[in-house]
């Protein structure tokens, strides 16, 4: 699952409009117009090698979107003394995008651990508190677990069921 696919599924699950998507990108520090958002949200066909109408969402762009989504949902937070004005990118080259998705959507939607477990339950998979905690840990922690595409897909499916009915 690539970043564009995750954005498409997240947009569907939370019923985010194209104009709001552009605003979220802007809040995250990336200037994107509504026509560009449409090109980002275009599904790529596996048959075609390169689609000229699609804009690929790279990891830093995706991270900026998630940061903007937190600001969009929770409001701008004043930086504490000694902190930089803009958050540094959370994604390193080896970082897993799916883990970041879980963490930042949890923050943006103010979800508790029980809410997250309920979302996974709605998608039809059972996740323990320990497993969820491992997915939400910082990379490099001894109990860190990489979030696979199946987990991320089921999380987005559960979000769609929860928010769309």
CSV table of N, CA and C in Angstrom, one decimal:
chain,number,residue,atom,x,y,z
A,1,UNK,N,0.9,-1.2,0.0
A,1,UNK,CA,0.0,0.0,0.0
A,1,UNK,C,0.9,1.2,0.0
A,2,UNK,N,0.7,2.1,-1.0
A,2,UNK,CA,1.6,3.3,-1.1
A,2,UNK,C,0.9,4.5,-0.4
A,3,UNK,N,1.6,5.6,-0.3
A,3,UNK,CA,1.0,6.8,0.4
A,3,UNK,C,-0.2,7.3,-0.2
A,4,UNK,N,-0.3,7.3,-1.5
A,4,UNK,CA,-1.5,7.8,-2.2
A,4,UNK,C,-2.7,6.9,-1.9
A,5,UNK,N,-2.5,5.6,-1.8
A,5,UNK,CA,-3.6,4.7,-1.5
A,5,UNK,C,-4.1,5.0,0.0
A,6,UNK,N,-3.1,5.2,0.9
A,6,UNK,CA,-3.5,5.5,2.3
A,6,UNK,C,-4.3,6.8,2.3
A,7,UNK,N,-3.9,7.8,1.6
A,7,UNK,CA,-4.6,9.1,1.6
A,7,UNK,C,-6.0,8.9,1.0
A,8,UNK,N,-6.2,8.1,0.0
A,8,UNK,CA,-7.5,7.8,-0.6
A,8,UNK,C,-8.4,7.2,0.4
A,9,UNK,N,-7.9,6.2,1.1
A,9,UNK,CA,-8.7,5.4,2.0
A,9,UNK,C,-9.0,6.3,3.3
A,10,UNK,N,-8.1,7.1,3.7
A,10,UNK,CA,-8.3,8.0,4.9
A,10,UNK,C,-9.3,9.1,4.5
A,11,UNK,N,-9.2,9.6,3.3
A,11,UNK,CA,-10.2,10.6,2.9
A,11,UNK,C,-11.6,10.0,2.8
A,12,UNK,N,-11.7,8.8,2.3
A,12,UNK,CA,-13.0,8.2,2.2
A,12,UNK,C,-13.6,7.9,3.6
A,13,UNK,N,-12.7,7.3,4.5
A,13,UNK,CA,-13.2,6.9,5.8
A,13,UNK,C,-13.7,8.1,6.6
A,14,UNK,N,-13.0,9.3,6.5
A,14,UNK,CA,-13.4,10.4,7.3
A,14,UNK,C,-14.2,11.5,6.5
A,15,UNK,N,-14.6,11.2,5.3
A,15,UNK,CA,-15.3,12.1,4.4
A,15,UNK,C,-14.7,13.5,4.4
A,16,UNK,N,-13.5,13.5,4.0
A,16,UNK,CA,-12.8,14.8,3.8
A,16,UNK,C,-12.9,15.3,2.4
A,17,UNK,N,-13.3,16.5,2.2
A,17,UNK,CA,-13.5,17.1,0.9
A,17,UNK,C,-12.1,17.5,0.3
A,18,UNK,N,-12.1,17.7,-1.0
A,18,UNK,CA,-10.9,18.0,-1.7
A,18,UNK,C,-10.3,19.4,-1.2
A,19,UNK,N,-11.2,20.3,-1.0
A,19,UNK,CA,-10.8,21.7,-0.5
A,19,UNK,C,-10.1,21.5,0.9
A,20,UNK,N,-10.7,20.7,1.7
A,20,UNK,CA,-10.2,20.4,3.1
A,20,UNK,C,-8.8,19.7,3.0
A,21,UNK,N,-8.7,18.8,2.0
A,21,UNK,CA,-7.4,18.1,1.8
A,21,UNK,C,-6.3,19.1,1.5
A,22,UNK,N,-6.6,20.1,0.6
A,22,UNK,CA,-5.6,21.1,0.3
A,22,UNK,C,-5.3,22.0,1.5
A,23,UNK,N,-6.3,22.3,2.3
A,23,UNK,CA,-6.1,23.0,3.5
A,23,UNK,C,-5.2,22.3,4.5
A,24,UNK,N,-5.5,21.0,4.7
A,24,UNK,CA,-4.7,20.1,5.6
A,24,UNK,C,-3.2,20.1,5.1
A,25,UNK,N,-3.0,19.9,3.8
A,25,UNK,CA,-1.6,19.9,3.3
A,25,UNK,C,-0.9,21.3,3.6
A,26,UNK,N,-1.7,22.4,3.5
A,26,UNK,CA,-1.2,23.7,3.8
A,26,UNK,C,-0.8,23.9,5.2
A,27,UNK,N,-1.7,23.4,6.1
A,27,UNK,CA,-1.4,23.4,7.6
A,27,UNK,C,-0.1,22.6,7.9
A,28,UNK,N,0.2,21.6,7.1
A,28,UNK,CA,1.4,20.8,7.3
A,28,UNK,C,2.6,21.4,6.7
A,29,UNK,N,2.4,22.5,5.9
A,29,UNK,CA,3.6,23.1,5.3
A,29,UNK,C,3.8,22.8,3.9
A,30,UNK,N,2.9,22.2,3.2
A,30,UNK,CA,3.0,21.9,1.8
A,30,UNK,C,1.9,22.6,1.0
A,31,UNK,N,2.3,23.4,0.0
A,31,UNK,CA,1.3,24.1,-0.8
A,31,UNK,C,0.8,23.2,-1.9
A,32,UNK,N,-0.5,22.8,-1.8
A,32,UNK,CA,-1.1,22.0,-2.8
A,32,UNK,C,-2.5,22.6,-3.2
A,33,UNK,N,-2.7,22.7,-4.5
A,33,UNK,CA,-4.0,23.2,-5.0
A,33,UNK,C,-5.0,22.1,-5.1
A,34,UNK,N,-6.3,22.4,-5.2
A,34,UNK,CA,-7.3,21.4,-5.3
A,34,UNK,C,-7.2,20.5,-6.5
A,35,UNK,N,-6.8,21.1,-7.7
A,35,UNK,CA,-6.5,20.2,-8.8
A,35,UNK,C,-5.4,19.2,-8.6
A,36,UNK,N,-4.4,19.7,-7.8
A,36,UNK,CA,-3.3,18.8,-7.5
A,36,UNK,C,-3.7,17.7,-6.5
A,37,UNK,N,-4.6,18.1,-5.6
A,37,UNK,CA,-5.2,17.1,-4.6
A,37,UNK,C,-5.9,16.0,-5.4
A,38,UNK,N,-6.6,16.4,-6.4
A,38,UNK,CA,-7.3,15.4,-7.3
A,38,UNK,C,-6.3,14.4,-7.9
A,39,UNK,N,-5.2,15.0,-8.4
A,39,UNK,CA,-4.2,14.2,-9.0
A,39,UNK,C,-3.5,13.2,-8.0
A,40,UNK,N,-3.4,13.7,-6.8
A,40,UNK,CA,-2.8,12.9,-5.7
A,40,UNK,C,-3.7,11.7,-5.4
A,41,UNK,N,-5.0,12.0,-5.4
A,41,UNK,CA,-6.1,11.0,-5.0
A,41,UNK,C,-6.5,10.1,-6.2
A,42,UNK,N,-5.8,10.2,-7.3
A,42,UNK,CA,-6.1,9.3,-8.4
A,42,UNK,C,-5.4,8.0,-8.2
A,43,UNK,N,-6.2,6.9,-8.3
A,43,UNK,CA,-5.7,5.6,-8.1
A,43,UNK,C,-4.7,5.2,-9.3
A,44,UNK,N,-3.6,4.6,-8.9
A,44,UNK,CA,-2.7,4.2,-9.9
A,44,UNK,C,-3.0,2.8,-10.4
A,45,UNK,N,-3.0,2.6,-11.7
A,45,UNK,CA,-3.3,1.3,-12.2
A,45,UNK,C,-2.0,0.5,-12.3
A,46,UNK,N,-2.0,-0.7,-11.9
A,46,UNK,CA,-0.8,-1.5,-11.9
A,46,UNK,C,-0.4,-1.9,-13.3
A,47,UNK,N,-1.4,-1.9,-14.2
A,47,UNK,CA,-1.1,-2.2,-15.6
A,47,UNK,C,-0.2,-1.1,-16.3
A,48,UNK,N,-0.5,0.1,-15.9
A,48,UNK,CA,0.3,1.2,-16.5
A,48,UNK,C,1.5,1.5,-15.7
A,49,UNK,N,2.7,1.6,-16.4
A,49,UNK,CA,3.9,1.8,-15.7
A,49,UNK,C,3.9,3.2,-15.0
A,50,UNK,N,3.6,4.2,-15.7
A,50,UNK,CA,3.6,5.6,-15.2
A,50,UNK,C,2.3,6.3,-15.6
A,51,UNK,N,1.6,6.9,-14.7
A,51,UNK,CA,0.4,7.6,-15.0
A,51,UNK,C,0.8,9.1,-14.9
A,52,UNK,N,0.6,9.8,-16.0
A,52,UNK,CA,1.0,11.2,-16.1
A,52,UNK,C,0.0,12.1,-15.3
A,53,UNK,N,-1.2,11.6,-15.1
A,53,UNK,CA,-2.2,12.4,-14.3
A,53,UNK,C,-2.1,12.3,-12.8
A,54,UNK,N,-1.2,11.4,-12.3
A,54,UNK,CA,-1.1,11.2,-10.9
A,54,UNK,C,0.2,11.8,-10.3
A,55,UNK,N,0.0,12.5,-9.1
A,55,UNK,CA,1.1,13.0,-8.4
A,55,UNK,C,1.4,12.0,-7.3
A,56,UNK,N,2.7,11.5,-7.3
A,56,UNK,CA,3.1,10.6,-6.2
A,56,UNK,C,3.3,11.3,-4.9
A,57,UNK,N,2.7,10.8,-3.8
A,57,UNK,CA,2.9,11.4,-2.5
A,57,UNK,C,4.1,10.7,-1.8
A,58,UNK,N,5.2,11.5,-1.7
A,58,UNK,CA,6.4,10.9,-1.0
A,58,UNK,C,6.2,10.9,0.5
A,59,UNK,N,7.2,10.3,1.2
A,59,UNK,CA,7.1,10.2,2.6
A,59,UNK,C,7.0,11.5,3.4
A,60,UNK,N,7.8,12.5,3.0
A,60,UNK,CA,7.8,13.8,3.6
A,60,UNK,C,6.5,14.5,3.4
A,61,UNK,N,6.0,14.4,2.2
A,61,UNK,CA,4.7,15.0,1.9
A,61,UNK,C,3.6,14.4,2.7
A,62,UNK,N,3.6,13.0,2.9
A,62,UNK,CA,2.7,12.3,3.7
A,62,UNK,C,2.8,12.7,5.1
A,63,UNK,N,4.0,12.8,5.7
A,63,UNK,CA,4.2,13.2,7.0
A,63,UNK,C,3.6,14.6,7.3
A,64,UNK,N,3.9,15.5,6.3
A,64,UNK,CA,3.3,16.9,6.4
A,64,UNK,C,1.8,16.9,6.4
A,65,UNK,N,1.2,16.0,5.6
A,65,UNK,CA,-0.2,15.9,5.6
A,65,UNK,C,-0.7,15.5,7.0
A,66,UNK,N,-0.1,14.4,7.6
A,66,UNK,CA,-0.5,14.0,8.9
A,66,UNK,C,-0.4,15.0,9.9
A,67,UNK,N,0.7,15.8,9.9
A,67,UNK,CA,0.9,16.9,10.8
A,67,UNK,C,-0.2,18.0,10.6
A,68,UNK,N,-0.5,18.3,9.4
A,68,UNK,CA,-1.6,19.2,9.1
A,68,UNK,C,-2.9,18.7,9.5
A,69,UNK,N,-3.1,17.4,9.4
A,69,UNK,CA,-4.4,16.8,9.9
A,69,UNK,C,-4.6,16.9,11.4
A,70,UNK,N,-3.5,16.8,12.1
A,70,UNK,CA,-3.5,17.0,13.6
A,70,UNK,C,-3.9,18.5,13.9
A,71,UNK,N,-3.3,19.4,13.2
A,71,UNK,CA,-3.6,20.8,13.4
A,71,UNK,C,-5.1,21.1,13.0
A,72,UNK,N,-5.5,20.5,11.8
A,72,UNK,CA,-6.8,20.7,11.3
A,72,UNK,C,-7.9,20.2,12.3
A,73,UNK,N,-7.7,19.1,13.0
A,73,UNK,CA,-8.6,18.5,13.9
A,73,UNK,C,-8.5,19.1,15.3
A,74,UNK,N,-7.3,19.4,15.8
A,74,UNK,CA,-7.1,19.8,17.2
A,74,UNK,C,-6.8,21.3,17.4
A,75,UNK,N,-6.4,22.0,16.3
A,75,UNK,CA,-6.0,23.4,16.4
A,75,UNK,C,-4.5,23.5,16.5
A,76,UNK,N,-4.0,24.7,16.3
A,76,UNK,CA,-2.6,25.0,16.3
A,76,UNK,C,-2.1,25.0,17.8
A,77,UNK,N,-1.0,24.4,18.0
A,77,UNK,CA,-0.5,24.4,19.4
A,77,UNK,C,0.7,25.3,19.5
A,78,UNK,N,0.7,26.2,20.5
A,78,UNK,CA,1.8,27.1,20.7
A,78,UNK,C,3.1,26.3,21.1
A,79,UNK,N,4.2,26.6,20.4
A,79,UNK,CA,5.4,25.9,20.8
A,79,UNK,C,5.9,26.3,22.2
A,80,UNK,N,6.4,25.3,22.9
A,80,UNK,CA,7.0,25.6,24.3
A,80,UNK,C,8.3,26.3,24.1
A,81,UNK,N,8.7,27.1,25.1
A,81,UNK,CA,10.0,27.8,25.0
A,81,UNK,C,11.2,26.8,24.7
A,82,UNK,N,12.0,27.1,23.7
A,82,UNK,CA,13.1,26.3,23.3
A,82,UNK,C,12.8,25.2,22.2
A,83,UNK,N,11.5,25.1,21.9
A,83,UNK,CA,11.1,24.2,20.8
A,83,UNK,C,11.0,24.9,19.5
A,84,UNK,N,11.3,24.2,18.3
A,84,UNK,CA,11.2,24.9,17.0
A,84,UNK,C,9.7,25.1,16.7
A,85,UNK,N,9.4,26.1,15.9
A,85,UNK,CA,8.1,26.5,15.5
A,85,UNK,C,7.4,25.4,14.7
A,86,UNK,N,8.1,24.7,13.8
A,86,UNK,CA,7.6,23.7,13.0
A,86,UNK,C,8.1,22.3,13.5
A,87,UNK,N,7.3,21.3,13.5
A,87,UNK,CA,7.8,20.0,14.0
A,87,UNK,C,8.7,19.4,13.0
A,88,UNK,N,9.7,18.8,13.5
A,88,UNK,CA,10.7,18.1,12.5
A,88,UNK,C,10.0,16.9,11.9
A,89,UNK,N,10.4,16.5,10.8
A,89,UNK,CA,9.8,15.4,10.1
A,89,UNK,C,10.0,14.1,10.9
A,90,UNK,N,8.9,13.3,11.1
A,90,UNK,CA,9.0,12.1,11.9
A,90,UNK,C,9.5,10.9,11.1
A,91,UNK,N,9.5,11.1,9.8
A,91,UNK,CA,9.9,9.9,9.0
A,91,UNK,C,11.4,9.9,8.6
A,92,UNK,N,12.0,8.9,9.0
A,92,UNK,CA,13.4,8.7,8.5
A,92,UNK,C,13.3,7.7,7.3
A,93,UNK,N,14.4,7.5,6.7
A,93,UNK,CA,14.4,6.6,5.5
A,93,UNK,C,13.8,5.2,5.8
A,94,UNK,N,14.2,4.7,7.0
A,94,UNK,CA,13.8,3.4,7.4
A,94,UNK,C,12.4,3.3,8.1
A,95,UNK,N,11.8,4.4,8.4
A,95,UNK,CA,10.6,4.5,9.2
A,95,UNK,C,9.4,3.9,8.4
A,96,UNK,N,8.5,3.3,9.2
A,96,UNK,CA,7.4,2.7,8.6
A,96,UNK,C,6.2,3.7,8.5
A,97,UNK,N,5.7,3.9,7.4
A,97,UNK,CA,4.6,4.9,7.2
A,97,UNK,C,3.4,4.4,7.9
A,98,UNK,N,3.1,3.1,8.0
A,98,UNK,CA,1.9,2.6,8.6
A,98,UNK,C,1.9,2.9,10.1
A,99,UNK,N,3.0,2.8,10.8
A,99,UNK,CA,3.1,3.1,12.2
A,99,UNK,C,2.8,4.5,12.4
A,100,UNK,N,3.4,5.4,11.6
A,100,UNK,CA,3.1,6.8,11.7
A,100,UNK,C,1.7,7.2,11.5
A,101,UNK,N,1.0,6.5,10.5
A,101,UNK,CA,-0.4,6.7,10.3
A,101,UNK,C,-1.2,6.4,11.5
A,102,UNK,N,-1.0,5.3,12.2
A,102,UNK,CA,-1.7,4.9,13.4
A,102,UNK,C,-1.5,6.0,14.5
A,103,UNK,N,-0.3,6.3,14.7
A,103,UNK,CA,0.1,7.3,15.8
A,103,UNK,C,-0.6,8.7,15.6
A,104,UNK,N,-0.5,9.2,14.4
A,104,UNK,CA,-0.9,10.5,14.1
A,104,UNK,C,-2.4,10.6,13.9
A,105,UNK,N,-3.1,9.6,13.4
A,105,UNK,CA,-4.5,9.6,13.3
A,105,UNK,C,-5.1,9.5,14.7
A,106,UNK,N,-4.5,8.7,15.6
A,106,UNK,CA,-4.9,8.5,17.0
A,106,UNK,C,-4.8,9.9,17.7
A,107,UNK,N,-3.8,10.6,17.4
A,107,UNK,CA,-3.6,12.0,18.0
A,107,UNK,C,-4.7,12.9,17.5
A,108,UNK,N,-4.8,13.0,16.2
A,108,UNK,CA,-5.7,13.9,15.5
A,108,UNK,C,-7.2,13.7,15.9
A,109,UNK,N,-7.6,12.5,16.0
A,109,UNK,CA,-9.0,12.2,16.3
A,109,UNK,C,-9.2,12.0,17.8
A,110,UNK,N,-8.2,12.2,18.6
A,110,UNK,CA,-8.2,12.1,20.1
A,110,UNK,C,-8.8,10.7,20.5
A,111,UNK,N,-8.2,9.6,19.9
A,111,UNK,CA,-8.7,8.3,20.1
A,111,UNK,C,-7.9,7.7,21.3
A,112,UNK,N,-8.7,7.0,22.2
A,112,UNK,CA,-8.0,6.3,23.3
A,112,UNK,C,-7.6,4.9,22.8
A,113,UNK,N,-6.9,4.1,23.6
A,113,UNK,CA,-6.5,2.8,23.2
A,113,UNK,C,-7.8,1.9,23.0
A,114,UNK,N,-8.8,2.1,23.8
A,114,UNK,CA,-10.0,1.3,23.7
A,114,UNK,C,-10.7,1.7,22.4
A,115,UNK,N,-10.7,3.0,22.0
A,115,UNK,CA,-11.2,3.4,20.7
A,115,UNK,C,-10.5,2.7,19.5
A,116,UNK,N,-9.2,2.6,19.6
A,116,UNK,CA,-8.4,2.0,18.6
A,116,UNK,C,-8.7,0.5,18.5
A,117,UNK,N,-8.8,-0.1,19.6
A,117,UNK,CA,-9.1,-1.6,19.7
A,117,UNK,C,-10.5,-1.8,19.1
A,118,UNK,N,-11.4,-0.9,19.4
A,118,UNK,CA,-12.8,-1.0,18.8
A,118,UNK,C,-12.8,-0.8,17.3
A,119,UNK,N,-12.0,0.0,16.8
A,119,UNK,CA,-11.9,0.3,15.4
A,119,UNK,C,-11.4,-1.0,14.7
A,120,UNK,N,-10.3,-1.6,15.3
A,120,UNK,CA,-9.8,-2.9,14.7
A,120,UNK,C,-10.9,-4.0,14.8
A,121,UNK,N,-11.6,-4.0,15.9
A,121,UNK,CA,-12.7,-5.0,16.1
A,121,UNK,C,-13.8,-4.8,15.0
A,122,UNK,N,-14.1,-3.6,14.7
A,122,UNK,CA,-15.1,-3.3,13.6
A,122,UNK,C,-14.7,-3.8,12.3
A,123,UNK,N,-13.3,-3.8,12.1
A,123,UNK,CA,-12.8,-4.3,10.8
A,123,UNK,C,-12.7,-5.8,10.8
A,124,UNK,N,-12.9,-6.4,11.9
A,124,UNK,CA,-13.0,-7.9,11.9
A,124,UNK,C,-11.7,-8.5,12.4
A,125,UNK,N,-10.8,-7.8,13.0
A,125,UNK,CA,-9.6,-8.4,13.5
A,125,UNK,C,-9.4,-8.1,15.0
A,126,UNK,N,-8.9,-9.0,15.8
A,126,UNK,CA,-8.7,-8.8,17.2
A,126,UNK,C,-7.2,-8.4,17.4
A,127,UNK,N,-7.0,-7.3,18.1
A,127,UNK,CA,-5.7,-6.8,18.5
A,127,UNK,C,-5.7,-6.7,20.0
A,128,UNK,N,-4.6,-7.1,20.6
A,128,UNK,CA,-4.5,-7.0,22.1
A,128,UNK,C,-3.9,-5.6,22.4
A,129,UNK,N,-4.1,-5.2,23.6
A,129,UNK,CA,-3.5,-3.9,24.1
A,129,UNK,C,-2.0,-3.9,23.9
A,130,UNK,N,-1.4,-5.0,24.2
A,130,UNK,CA,0.1,-5.2,24.0
A,130,UNK,C,0.5,-5.0,22.6
A,131,UNK,N,-0.2,-5.6,21.7
A,131,UNK,CA,0.1,-5.5,20.2
A,131,UNK,C,0.0,-4.1,19.8
A,132,UNK,N,-1.1,-3.4,20.2
A,132,UNK,CA,-1.3,-2.0,19.8
A,132,UNK,C,-0.2,-1.1,20.4
A,133,UNK,N,0.1,-1.4,21.6
A,133,UNK,CA,1.2,-0.6,22.3
A,133,UNK,C,2.5,-0.7,21.5
A,134,UNK,N,2.8,-2.0,21.0
A,134,UNK,CA,4.0,-2.2,20.2
A,134,UNK,C,4.0,-1.4,18.9
A,135,UNK,N,2.8,-1.3,18.3
A,135,UNK,CA,2.7,-0.6,17.0
A,135,UNK,C,2.9,0.9,17.2
A,136,UNK,N,2.5,1.4,18.4
A,136,UNK,CA,2.5,2.8,18.6
A,136,UNK,C,3.8,3.3,19.2
A,137,UNK,N,4.7,2.4,19.5
A,137,UNK,CA,6.0,2.7,20.1
A,137,UNK,C,6.9,3.4,19.1
A,138,UNK,N,8.0,4.1,19.7
A,138,UNK,CA,9.0,4.7,18.8
A,138,UNK,C,9.9,3.7,18.2
A,139,UNK,N,10.2,3.9,17.0
A,139,UNK,CA,11.1,2.9,16.3
A,139,UNK,C,12.5,2.9,17.1
A,140,UNK,N,13.0,1.7,17.3
A,140,UNK,CA,14.2,1.5,18.1
A,140,UNK,C,13.9,1.0,19.5
A,141,UNK,N,12.7,1.2,20.0
A,141,UNK,CA,12.3,0.7,21.3
A,141,UNK,C,12.4,-0.9,21.2
A,142,UNK,N,12.7,-1.5,22.3
A,142,UNK,CA,12.8,-3.0,22.3
A,142,UNK,C,11.5,-3.7,22.0
A,143,UNK,N,10.4,-3.1,22.3
A,143,UNK,CA,9.1,-3.7,22.1
A,143,UNK,C,8.4,-3.2,20.8
A,144,UNK,N,9.1,-2.4,20.0
A,144,UNK,CA,8.5,-1.8,18.8
A,144,UNK,C,8.2,-2.9,17.8
A,145,UNK,N,7.0,-2.8,17.2
A,145,UNK,CA,6.6,-3.8,16.1
A,145,UNK,C,6.2,-3.0,14.9
A,146,UNK,N,6.7,-3.4,13.7
A,146,UNK,CA,6.4,-2.7,12.5
A,146,UNK,C,5.0,-3.1,12.1
A,147,UNK,N,4.2,-2.0,11.7
A,147,UNK,CA,2.8,-2.2,11.3
A,147,UNK,C,2.8,-2.6,9.8
A,148,UNK,N,2.2,-3.7,9.5
A,148,UNK,CA,2.1,-4.2,8.1
A,148,UNK,C,1.0,-3.5,7.4
A,149,UNK,N,0.9,-3.7,6.1
A,149,UNK,CA,-0.1,-3.2,5.3
A,149,UNK,C,-1.5,-3.7,5.7
A,150,UNK,N,-1.6,-5.0,6.1
A,150,UNK,CA,-2.8,-5.6,6.5
A,150,UNK,C,-3.4,-4.8,7.7
A,151,UNK,N,-2.6,-4.6,8.7
A,151,UNK,CA,-3.0,-3.8,9.9
A,151,UNK,C,-3.5,-2.5,9.5
A,152,UNK,N,-2.8,-1.7,8.7
A,152,UNK,CA,-3.1,-0.4,8.3
A,152,UNK,C,-4.4,-0.4,7.5
A,153,UNK,N,-4.5,-1.3,6.6
A,153,UNK,CA,-5.7,-1.5,5.7
A,153,UNK,C,-7.0,-1.7,6.6
A,154,UNK,N,-6.8,-2.6,7.6
A,154,UNK,CA,-7.9,-2.9,8.5
A,154,UNK,C,-8.3,-1.7,9.4
A,155,UNK,N,-7.2,-1.0,9.8
A,155,UNK,CA,-7.5,0.2,10.6
A,155,UNK,C,-8.3,1.2,9.8
A,156,UNK,N,-7.9,1.5,8.6
A,156,UNK,CA,-8.7,2.4,7.7
A,156,UNK,C,-10.1,1.9,7.4
A,157,UNK,N,-10.2,0.6,7.3
A,157,UNK,CA,-11.5,0.0,7.1
A,157,UNK,C,-12.4,0.2,8.3
A,158,UNK,N,-11.8,0.0,9.5
A,158,UNK,CA,-12.6,0.2,10.7
A,158,UNK,C,-13.0,1.6,10.9
A,159,UNK,N,-12.1,2.6,10.5
A,159,UNK,CA,-12.4,4.0,10.6
A,159,UNK,C,-13.6,4.3,9.7
A,160,UNK,N,-13.6,3.7,8.5
A,160,UNK,CA,-14.7,4.0,7.6
A,160,UNK,C,-16.0,3.5,8.2
A,161,UNK,N,-16.0,2.3,8.8
A,161,UNK,CA,-17.2,1.7,9.4
A,161,UNK,C,-17.7,2.6,10.6
A,162,UNK,N,-16.7,3.1,11.4
A,162,UNK,CA,-17.0,3.9,12.6
A,162,UNK,C,-17.6,5.3,12.1
A,163,UNK,N,-17.0,5.9,11.2
A,163,UNK,CA,-17.4,7.3,10.9
A,163,UNK,C,-18.4,7.4,9.7
A,164,UNK,N,-18.5,6.4,8.9
A,164,UNK,CA,-19.5,6.5,7.8
A,164,UNK,C,-20.7,5.6,8.1
A,165,UNK,N,-20.6,4.7,9.1
A,165,UNK,CA,-21.8,3.9,9.4
A,165,UNK,C,-21.9,2.7,8.8
